[in-house]
PDB file of C-alpha atoms in Angstrom:
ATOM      1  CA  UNK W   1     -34.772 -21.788  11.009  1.00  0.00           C
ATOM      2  CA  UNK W   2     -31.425 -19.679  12.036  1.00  0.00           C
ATOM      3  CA  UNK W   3     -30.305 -20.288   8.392  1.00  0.00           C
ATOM      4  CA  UNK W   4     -32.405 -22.057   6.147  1.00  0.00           C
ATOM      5  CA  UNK W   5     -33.871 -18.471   4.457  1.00  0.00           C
ATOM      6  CA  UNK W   6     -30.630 -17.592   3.795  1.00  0.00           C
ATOM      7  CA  UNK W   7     -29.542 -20.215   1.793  1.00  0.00           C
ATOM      8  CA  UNK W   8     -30.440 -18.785  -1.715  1.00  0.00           C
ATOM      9  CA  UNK W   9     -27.829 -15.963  -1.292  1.00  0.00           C
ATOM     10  CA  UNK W  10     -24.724 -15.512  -1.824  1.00  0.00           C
TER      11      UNK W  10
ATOM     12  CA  UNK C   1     -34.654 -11.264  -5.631  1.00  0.00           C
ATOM     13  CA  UNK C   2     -35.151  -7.875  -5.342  1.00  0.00           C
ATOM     14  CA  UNK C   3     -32.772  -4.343  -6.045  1.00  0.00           C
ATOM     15  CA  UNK C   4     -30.677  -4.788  -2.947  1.00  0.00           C
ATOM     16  CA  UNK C   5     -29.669  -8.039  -2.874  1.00  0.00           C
ATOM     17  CA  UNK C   6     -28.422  -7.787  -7.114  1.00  0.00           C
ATOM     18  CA  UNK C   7     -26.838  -4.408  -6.334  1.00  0.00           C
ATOM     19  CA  UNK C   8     -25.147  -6.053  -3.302  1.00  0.00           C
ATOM     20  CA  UNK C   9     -24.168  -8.840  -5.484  1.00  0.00           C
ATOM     21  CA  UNK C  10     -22.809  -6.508  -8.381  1.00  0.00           C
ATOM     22  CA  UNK C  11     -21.071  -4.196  -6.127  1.00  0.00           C
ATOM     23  CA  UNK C  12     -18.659  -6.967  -4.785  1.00  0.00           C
ATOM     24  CA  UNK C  13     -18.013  -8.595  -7.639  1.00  0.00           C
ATOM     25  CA  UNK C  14     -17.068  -4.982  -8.582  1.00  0.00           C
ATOM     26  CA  UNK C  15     -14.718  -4.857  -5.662  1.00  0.00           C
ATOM     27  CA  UNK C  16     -12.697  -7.884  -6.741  1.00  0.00           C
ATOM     28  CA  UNK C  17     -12.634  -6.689 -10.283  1.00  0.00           C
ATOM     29  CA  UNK C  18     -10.979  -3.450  -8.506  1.00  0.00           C
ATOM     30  CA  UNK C  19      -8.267  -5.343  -6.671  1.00  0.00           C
ATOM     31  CA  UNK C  20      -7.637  -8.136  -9.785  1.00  0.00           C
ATOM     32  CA  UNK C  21      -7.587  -4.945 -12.319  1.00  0.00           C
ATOM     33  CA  UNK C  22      -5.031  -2.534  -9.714  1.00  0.00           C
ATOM     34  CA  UNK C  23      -3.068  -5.920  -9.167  1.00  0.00           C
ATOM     35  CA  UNK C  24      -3.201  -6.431 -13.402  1.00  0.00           C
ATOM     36  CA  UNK C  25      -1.982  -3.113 -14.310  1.00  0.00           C
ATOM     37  CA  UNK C  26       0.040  -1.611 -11.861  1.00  0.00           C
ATOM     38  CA  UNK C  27       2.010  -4.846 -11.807  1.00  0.00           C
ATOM     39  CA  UNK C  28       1.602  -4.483  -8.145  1.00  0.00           C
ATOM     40  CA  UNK C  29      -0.069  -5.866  -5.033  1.00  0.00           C
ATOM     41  CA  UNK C  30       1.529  -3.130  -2.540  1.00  0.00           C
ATOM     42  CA  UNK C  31      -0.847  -3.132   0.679  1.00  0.00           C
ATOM     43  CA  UNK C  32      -3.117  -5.762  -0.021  1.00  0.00           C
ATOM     44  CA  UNK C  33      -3.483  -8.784   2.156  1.00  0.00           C
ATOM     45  CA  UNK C  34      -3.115 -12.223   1.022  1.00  0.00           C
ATOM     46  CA  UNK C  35      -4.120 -13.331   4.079  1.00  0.00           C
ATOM     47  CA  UNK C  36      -7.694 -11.963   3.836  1.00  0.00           C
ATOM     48  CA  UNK C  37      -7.513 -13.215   0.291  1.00  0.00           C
ATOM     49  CA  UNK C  38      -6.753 -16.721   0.887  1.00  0.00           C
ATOM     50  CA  UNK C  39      -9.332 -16.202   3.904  1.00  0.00           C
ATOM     51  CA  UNK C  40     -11.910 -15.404   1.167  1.00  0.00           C
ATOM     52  CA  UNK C  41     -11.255 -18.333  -1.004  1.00  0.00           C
ATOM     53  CA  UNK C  42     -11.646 -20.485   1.984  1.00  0.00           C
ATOM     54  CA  UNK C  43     -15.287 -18.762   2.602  1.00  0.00           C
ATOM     55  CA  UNK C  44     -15.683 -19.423  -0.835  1.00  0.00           C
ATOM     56  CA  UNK C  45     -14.955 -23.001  -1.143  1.00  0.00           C
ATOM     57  CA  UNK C  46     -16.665 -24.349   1.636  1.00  0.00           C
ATOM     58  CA  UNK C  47     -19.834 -21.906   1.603  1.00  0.00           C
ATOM     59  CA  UNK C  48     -20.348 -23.312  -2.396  1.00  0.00           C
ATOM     60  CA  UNK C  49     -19.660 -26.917  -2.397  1.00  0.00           C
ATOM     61  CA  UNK C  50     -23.332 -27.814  -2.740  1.00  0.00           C
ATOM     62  CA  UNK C  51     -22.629 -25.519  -6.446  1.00  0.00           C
ATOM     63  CA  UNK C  52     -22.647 -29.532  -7.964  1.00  0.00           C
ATOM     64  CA  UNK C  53     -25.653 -31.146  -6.555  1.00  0.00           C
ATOM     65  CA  UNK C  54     -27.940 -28.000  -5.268  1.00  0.00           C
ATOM     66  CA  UNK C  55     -28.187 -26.006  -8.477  1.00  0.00           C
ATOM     67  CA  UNK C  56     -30.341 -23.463  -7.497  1.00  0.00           C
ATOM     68  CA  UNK C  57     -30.204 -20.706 -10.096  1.00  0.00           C
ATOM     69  CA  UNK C  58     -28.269 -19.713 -13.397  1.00  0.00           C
ATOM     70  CA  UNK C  59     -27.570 -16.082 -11.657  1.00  0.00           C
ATOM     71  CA  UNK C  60     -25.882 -17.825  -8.355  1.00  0.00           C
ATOM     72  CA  UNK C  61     -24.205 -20.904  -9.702  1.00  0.00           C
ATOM     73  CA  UNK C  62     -22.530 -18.121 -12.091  1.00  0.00           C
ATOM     74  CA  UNK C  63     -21.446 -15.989  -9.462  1.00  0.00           C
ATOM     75  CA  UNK C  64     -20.368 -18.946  -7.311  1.00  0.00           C
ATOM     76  CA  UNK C  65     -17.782 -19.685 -10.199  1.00  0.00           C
ATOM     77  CA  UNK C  66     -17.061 -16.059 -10.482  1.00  0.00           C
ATOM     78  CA  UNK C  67     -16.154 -15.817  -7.045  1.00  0.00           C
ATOM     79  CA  UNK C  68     -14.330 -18.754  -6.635  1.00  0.00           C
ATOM     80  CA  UNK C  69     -11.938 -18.492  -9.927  1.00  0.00           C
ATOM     81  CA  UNK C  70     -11.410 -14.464  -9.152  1.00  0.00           C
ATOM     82  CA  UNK C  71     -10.101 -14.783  -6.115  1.00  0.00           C
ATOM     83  CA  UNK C  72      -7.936 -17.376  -6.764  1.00  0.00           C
ATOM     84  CA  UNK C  73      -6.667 -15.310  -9.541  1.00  0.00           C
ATOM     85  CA  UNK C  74      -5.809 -12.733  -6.821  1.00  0.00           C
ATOM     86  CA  UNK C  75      -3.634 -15.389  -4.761  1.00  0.00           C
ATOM     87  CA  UNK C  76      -2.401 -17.301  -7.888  1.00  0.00           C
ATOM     88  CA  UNK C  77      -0.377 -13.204  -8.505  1.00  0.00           C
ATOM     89  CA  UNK C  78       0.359 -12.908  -5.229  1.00  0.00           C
ATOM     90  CA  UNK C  79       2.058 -15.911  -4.246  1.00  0.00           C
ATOM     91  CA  UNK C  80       3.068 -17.191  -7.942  1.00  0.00           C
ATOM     92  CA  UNK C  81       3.450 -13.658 -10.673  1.00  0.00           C
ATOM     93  CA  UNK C  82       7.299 -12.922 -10.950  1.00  0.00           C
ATOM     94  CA  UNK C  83       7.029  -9.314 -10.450  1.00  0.00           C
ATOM     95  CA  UNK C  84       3.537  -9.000  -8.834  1.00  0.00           C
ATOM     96  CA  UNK C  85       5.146 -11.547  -5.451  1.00  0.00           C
ATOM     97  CA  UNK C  86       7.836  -8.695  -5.080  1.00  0.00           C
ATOM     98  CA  UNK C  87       5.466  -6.024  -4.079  1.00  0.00           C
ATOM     99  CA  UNK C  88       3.893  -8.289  -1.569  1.00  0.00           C
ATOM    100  CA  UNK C  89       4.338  -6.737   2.041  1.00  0.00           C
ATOM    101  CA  UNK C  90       5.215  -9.443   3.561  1.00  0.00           C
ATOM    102  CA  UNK C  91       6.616  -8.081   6.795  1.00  0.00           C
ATOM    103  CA  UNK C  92       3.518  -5.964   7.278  1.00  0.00           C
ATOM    104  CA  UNK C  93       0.953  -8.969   6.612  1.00  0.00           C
ATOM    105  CA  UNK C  94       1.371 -10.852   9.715  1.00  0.00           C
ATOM    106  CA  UNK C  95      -2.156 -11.653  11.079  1.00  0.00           C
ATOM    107  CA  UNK C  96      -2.109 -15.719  12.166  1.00  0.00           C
ATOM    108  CA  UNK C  97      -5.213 -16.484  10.858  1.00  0.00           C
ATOM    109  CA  UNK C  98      -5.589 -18.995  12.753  1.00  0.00           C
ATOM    110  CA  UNK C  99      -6.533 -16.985  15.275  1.00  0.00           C
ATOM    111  CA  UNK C 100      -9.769 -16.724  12.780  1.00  0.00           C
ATOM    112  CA  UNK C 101     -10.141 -19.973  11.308  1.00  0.00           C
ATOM    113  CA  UNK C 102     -10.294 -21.962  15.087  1.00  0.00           C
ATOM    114  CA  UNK C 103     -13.024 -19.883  16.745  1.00  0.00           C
ATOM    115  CA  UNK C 104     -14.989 -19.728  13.725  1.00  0.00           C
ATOM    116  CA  UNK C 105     -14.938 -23.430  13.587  1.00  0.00           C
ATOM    117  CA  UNK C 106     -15.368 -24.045  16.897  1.00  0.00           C
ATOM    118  CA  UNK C 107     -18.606 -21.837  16.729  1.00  0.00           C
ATOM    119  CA  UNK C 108     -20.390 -23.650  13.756  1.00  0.00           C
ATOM    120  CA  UNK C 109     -19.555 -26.906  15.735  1.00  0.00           C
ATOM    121  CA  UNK C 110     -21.703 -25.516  18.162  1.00  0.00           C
ATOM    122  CA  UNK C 111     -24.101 -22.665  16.531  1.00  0.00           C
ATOM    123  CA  UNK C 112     -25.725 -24.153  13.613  1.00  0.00           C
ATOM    124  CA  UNK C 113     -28.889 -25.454  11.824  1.00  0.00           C
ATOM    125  CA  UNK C 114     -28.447 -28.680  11.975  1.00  0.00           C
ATOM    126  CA  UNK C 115     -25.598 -31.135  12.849  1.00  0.00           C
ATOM    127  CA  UNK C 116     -24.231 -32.393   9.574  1.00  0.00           C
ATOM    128  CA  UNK C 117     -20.940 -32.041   7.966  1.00  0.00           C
ATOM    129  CA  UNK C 118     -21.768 -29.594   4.775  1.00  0.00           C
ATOM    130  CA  UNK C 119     -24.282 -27.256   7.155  1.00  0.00           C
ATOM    131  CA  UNK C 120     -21.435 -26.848   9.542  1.00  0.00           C
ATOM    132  CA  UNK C 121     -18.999 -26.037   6.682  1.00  0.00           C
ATOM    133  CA  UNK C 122     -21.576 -23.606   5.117  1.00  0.00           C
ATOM    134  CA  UNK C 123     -21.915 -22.024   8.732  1.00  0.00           C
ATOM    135  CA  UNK C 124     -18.473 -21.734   9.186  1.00  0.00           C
ATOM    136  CA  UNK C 125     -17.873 -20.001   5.758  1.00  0.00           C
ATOM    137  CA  UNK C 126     -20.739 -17.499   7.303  1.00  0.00           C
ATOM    138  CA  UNK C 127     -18.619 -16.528  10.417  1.00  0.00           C
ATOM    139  CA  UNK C 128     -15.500 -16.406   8.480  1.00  0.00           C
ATOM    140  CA  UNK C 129     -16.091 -14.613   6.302  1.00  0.00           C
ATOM    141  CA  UNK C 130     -17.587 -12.054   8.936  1.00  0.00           C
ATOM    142  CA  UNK C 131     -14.177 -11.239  10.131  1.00  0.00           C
ATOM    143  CA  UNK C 132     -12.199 -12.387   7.144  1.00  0.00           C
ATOM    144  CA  UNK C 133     -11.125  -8.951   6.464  1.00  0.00           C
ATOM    145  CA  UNK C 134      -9.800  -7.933   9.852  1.00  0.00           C
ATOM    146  CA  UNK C 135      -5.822  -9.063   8.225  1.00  0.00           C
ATOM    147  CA  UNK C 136      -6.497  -6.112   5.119  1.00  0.00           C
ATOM    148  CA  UNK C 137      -7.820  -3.528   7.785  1.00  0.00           C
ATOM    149  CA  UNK C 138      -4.860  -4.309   9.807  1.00  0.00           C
ATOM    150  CA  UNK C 139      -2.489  -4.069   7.210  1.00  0.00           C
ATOM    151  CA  UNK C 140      -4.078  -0.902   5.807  1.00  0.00           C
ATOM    152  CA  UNK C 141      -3.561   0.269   9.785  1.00  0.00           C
ATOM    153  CA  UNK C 142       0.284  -0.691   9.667  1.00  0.00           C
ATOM    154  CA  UNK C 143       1.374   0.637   6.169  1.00  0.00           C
ATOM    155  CA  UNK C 144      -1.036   4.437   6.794  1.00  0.00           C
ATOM    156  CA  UNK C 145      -1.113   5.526   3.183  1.00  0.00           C
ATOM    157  CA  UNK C 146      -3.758   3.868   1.362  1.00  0.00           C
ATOM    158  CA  UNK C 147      -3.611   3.863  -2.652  1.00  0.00           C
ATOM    159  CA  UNK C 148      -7.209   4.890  -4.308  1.00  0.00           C
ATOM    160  CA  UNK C 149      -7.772   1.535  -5.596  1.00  0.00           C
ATOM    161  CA  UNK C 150      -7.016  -0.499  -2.501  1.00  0.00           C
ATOM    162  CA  UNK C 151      -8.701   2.388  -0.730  1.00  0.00           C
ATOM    163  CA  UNK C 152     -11.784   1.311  -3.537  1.00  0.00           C
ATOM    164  CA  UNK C 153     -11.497  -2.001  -2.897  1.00  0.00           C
ATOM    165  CA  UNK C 154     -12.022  -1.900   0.825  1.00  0.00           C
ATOM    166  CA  UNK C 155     -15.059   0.514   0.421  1.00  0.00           C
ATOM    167  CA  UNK C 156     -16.887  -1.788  -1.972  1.00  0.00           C
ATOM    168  CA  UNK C 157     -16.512  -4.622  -0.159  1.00  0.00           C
ATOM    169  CA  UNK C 158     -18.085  -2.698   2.729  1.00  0.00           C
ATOM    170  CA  UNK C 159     -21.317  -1.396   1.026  1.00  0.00           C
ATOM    171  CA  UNK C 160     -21.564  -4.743  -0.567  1.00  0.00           C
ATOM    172  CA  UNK C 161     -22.176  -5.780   2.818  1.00  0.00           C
ATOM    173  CA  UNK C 162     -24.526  -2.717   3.145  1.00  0.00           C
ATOM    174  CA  UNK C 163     -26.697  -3.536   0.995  1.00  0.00           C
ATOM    175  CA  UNK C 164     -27.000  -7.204   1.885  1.00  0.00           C
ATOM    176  CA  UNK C 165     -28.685  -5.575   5.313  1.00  0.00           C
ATOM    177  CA  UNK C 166     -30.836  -3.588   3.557  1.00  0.00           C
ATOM    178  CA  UNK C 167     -31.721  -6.823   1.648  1.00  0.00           C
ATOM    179  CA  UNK C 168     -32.684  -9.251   5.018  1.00  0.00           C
ATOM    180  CA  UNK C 169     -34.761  -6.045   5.786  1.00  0.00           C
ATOM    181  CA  UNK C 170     -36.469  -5.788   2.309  1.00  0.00           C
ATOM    182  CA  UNK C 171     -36.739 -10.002   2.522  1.00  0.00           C
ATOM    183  CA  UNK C 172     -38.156  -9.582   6.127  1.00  0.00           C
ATOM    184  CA  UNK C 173     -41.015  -7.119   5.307  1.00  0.00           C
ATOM    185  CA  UNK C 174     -42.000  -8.896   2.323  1.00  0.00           C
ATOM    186  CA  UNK C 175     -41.635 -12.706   2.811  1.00  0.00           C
ATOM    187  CA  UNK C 176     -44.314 -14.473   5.577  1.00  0.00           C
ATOM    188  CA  UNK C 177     -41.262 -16.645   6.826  1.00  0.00           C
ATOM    189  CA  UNK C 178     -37.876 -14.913   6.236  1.00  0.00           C
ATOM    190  CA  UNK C 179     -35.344 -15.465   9.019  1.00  0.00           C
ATOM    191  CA  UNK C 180     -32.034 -16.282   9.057  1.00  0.00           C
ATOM    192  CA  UNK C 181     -30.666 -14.757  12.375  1.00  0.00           C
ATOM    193  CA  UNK C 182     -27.226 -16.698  12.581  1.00  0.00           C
ATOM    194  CA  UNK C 183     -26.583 -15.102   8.684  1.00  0.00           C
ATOM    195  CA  UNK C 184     -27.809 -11.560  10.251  1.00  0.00           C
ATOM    196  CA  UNK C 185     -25.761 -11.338  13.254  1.00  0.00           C
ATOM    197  CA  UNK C 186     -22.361 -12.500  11.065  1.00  0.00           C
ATOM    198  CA  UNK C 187     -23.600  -9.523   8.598  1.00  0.00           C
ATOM    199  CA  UNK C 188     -24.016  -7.050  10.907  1.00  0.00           C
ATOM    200  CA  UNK C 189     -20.484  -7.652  12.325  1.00  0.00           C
ATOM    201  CA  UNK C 190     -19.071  -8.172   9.540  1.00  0.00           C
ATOM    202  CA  UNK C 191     -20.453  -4.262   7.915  1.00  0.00           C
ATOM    203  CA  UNK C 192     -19.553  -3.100  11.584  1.00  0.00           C
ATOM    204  CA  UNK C 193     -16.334  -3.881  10.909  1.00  0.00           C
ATOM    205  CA  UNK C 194     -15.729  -1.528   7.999  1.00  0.00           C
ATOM    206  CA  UNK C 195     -17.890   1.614   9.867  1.00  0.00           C
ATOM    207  CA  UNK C 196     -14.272   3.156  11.022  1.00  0.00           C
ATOM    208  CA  UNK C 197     -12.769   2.683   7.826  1.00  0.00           C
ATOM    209  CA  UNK C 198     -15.481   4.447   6.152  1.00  0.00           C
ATOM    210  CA  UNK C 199     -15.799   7.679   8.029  1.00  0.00           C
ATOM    211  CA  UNK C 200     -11.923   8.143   6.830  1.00  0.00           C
ATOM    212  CA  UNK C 201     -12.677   6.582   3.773  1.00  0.00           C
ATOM    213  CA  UNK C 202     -15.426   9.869   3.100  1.00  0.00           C
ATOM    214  CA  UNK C 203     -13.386  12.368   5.112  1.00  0.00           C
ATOM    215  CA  UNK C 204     -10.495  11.747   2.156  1.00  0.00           C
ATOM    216  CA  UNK C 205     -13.239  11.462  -0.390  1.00  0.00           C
ATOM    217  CA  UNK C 206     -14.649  14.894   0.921  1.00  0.00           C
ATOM    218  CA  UNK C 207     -11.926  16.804   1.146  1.00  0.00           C
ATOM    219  CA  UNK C 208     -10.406  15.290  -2.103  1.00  0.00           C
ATOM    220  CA  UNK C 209      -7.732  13.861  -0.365  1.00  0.00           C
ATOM    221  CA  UNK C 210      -5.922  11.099  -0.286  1.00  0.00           C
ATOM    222  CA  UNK C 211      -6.848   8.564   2.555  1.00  0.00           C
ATOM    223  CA  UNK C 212      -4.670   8.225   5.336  1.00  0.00           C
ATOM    224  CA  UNK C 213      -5.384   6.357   8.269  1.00  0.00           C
ATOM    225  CA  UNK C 214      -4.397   7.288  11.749  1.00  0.00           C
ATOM    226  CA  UNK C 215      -2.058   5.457  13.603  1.00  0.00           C
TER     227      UNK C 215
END
């Protein structure tokens, strides 16, 4: 998704 | 997790340890901006809500704290330490922020993952805090001469954001299904941001001067 991936950083 | 991402973790936490320590013992808060601050706290507070029900790791519910009682630290001097709210430069620090706060919430309204309440405030804490330091950068335009440690400050909170890219490129190469393009566009503003500020920022450092920005 456009964000999902990013969700474990910071 | 990998080198980029920790070091890009580290070196902003170093940048706010910069700016609370100048602030701490020079008594002093001469050319920073509380708007940017209290722009970061709000990037802060509604990117980590989720730190009570989605714990995720030790290393980022710790830094989630970290982030979140630091810079209010840096406001709580500002606005509320005796001699620390004289230095404030007031006059100088007029960005409306609002001018920040309503398009970025108007664009995680409509850009987002999905259409609930806590995704749209974690989306909007992306975009804000893309452009969160635009009031520092113009306040660092207005007042010229730029002390080493606010000078510091800036600069690590730019190659913090360096090295974030560098870790979406490492995470991109390495995991099968690694994309996050909303989070990659914001970044890449956001470091684009600070590219002007750091070719003066290594011109001073070069020539062992101090930094001066042009008018």
């Amino acid at each position: 998704g456009p964000v999902e991936a990013a969700k474990d950083e910071l | 997790m990998n080198i980029f991402r920790v070091s890009a973790d580290i070196l902003h936490l170093l940048s706010i340890l910069v700016l609370l320590l100048k602030i701490h013992a020079t008594k002093s808060c001469a050319g920073i901006s509380l708007k940017t601050q209290e722009l970061y706290l709000a990037v802060f507070v509604t990117r980590y809500l989720d730190l009570f029900w989605n714990f995720h790791s030790l290393y980022n519910s710790v830094f989630k704290v970290v982030y979140i009682a630091t810079s209010s630290m840096i406001i709580w001097y500002m606005k509320r330490h005796r001699g620390v709210k004289q230095t404030y430069d007031k006059d100088h620090d007029t960005f409306r922020y609002l001018f920040l706060i309503v398009p970025c919430a108007v664009l995680a309204l409509i850009v987002n993952g999905r259409f609930s309440l806590f995704e749209i405030l974690w989306t909007f804490s992306i975009y804000l805090e893309a452009v969160a330091i635009l009031p520092q950068l113009v306040l660092l335009q207005r007042t010229k001469n730029v002390d080493n440690l606010t000078g510091n400050y800036v600069f690590l909170l730019g190659l913090y954001r360096a090295f974030y890219i560098l870790n979406w490129i490492y995470r991109y190469a390495t995991e099968p299904h690694y994309s996050a393009w909303i989070v990659w566009l914001s970044g890449l503003v956001q470091t684009g941001l600070y590219l002007d500020f750091f070719y003066y920022y290594l011109q001073a450092w070069k020539q062992s001067k101090k930094l001066q920005l042009p008018s």
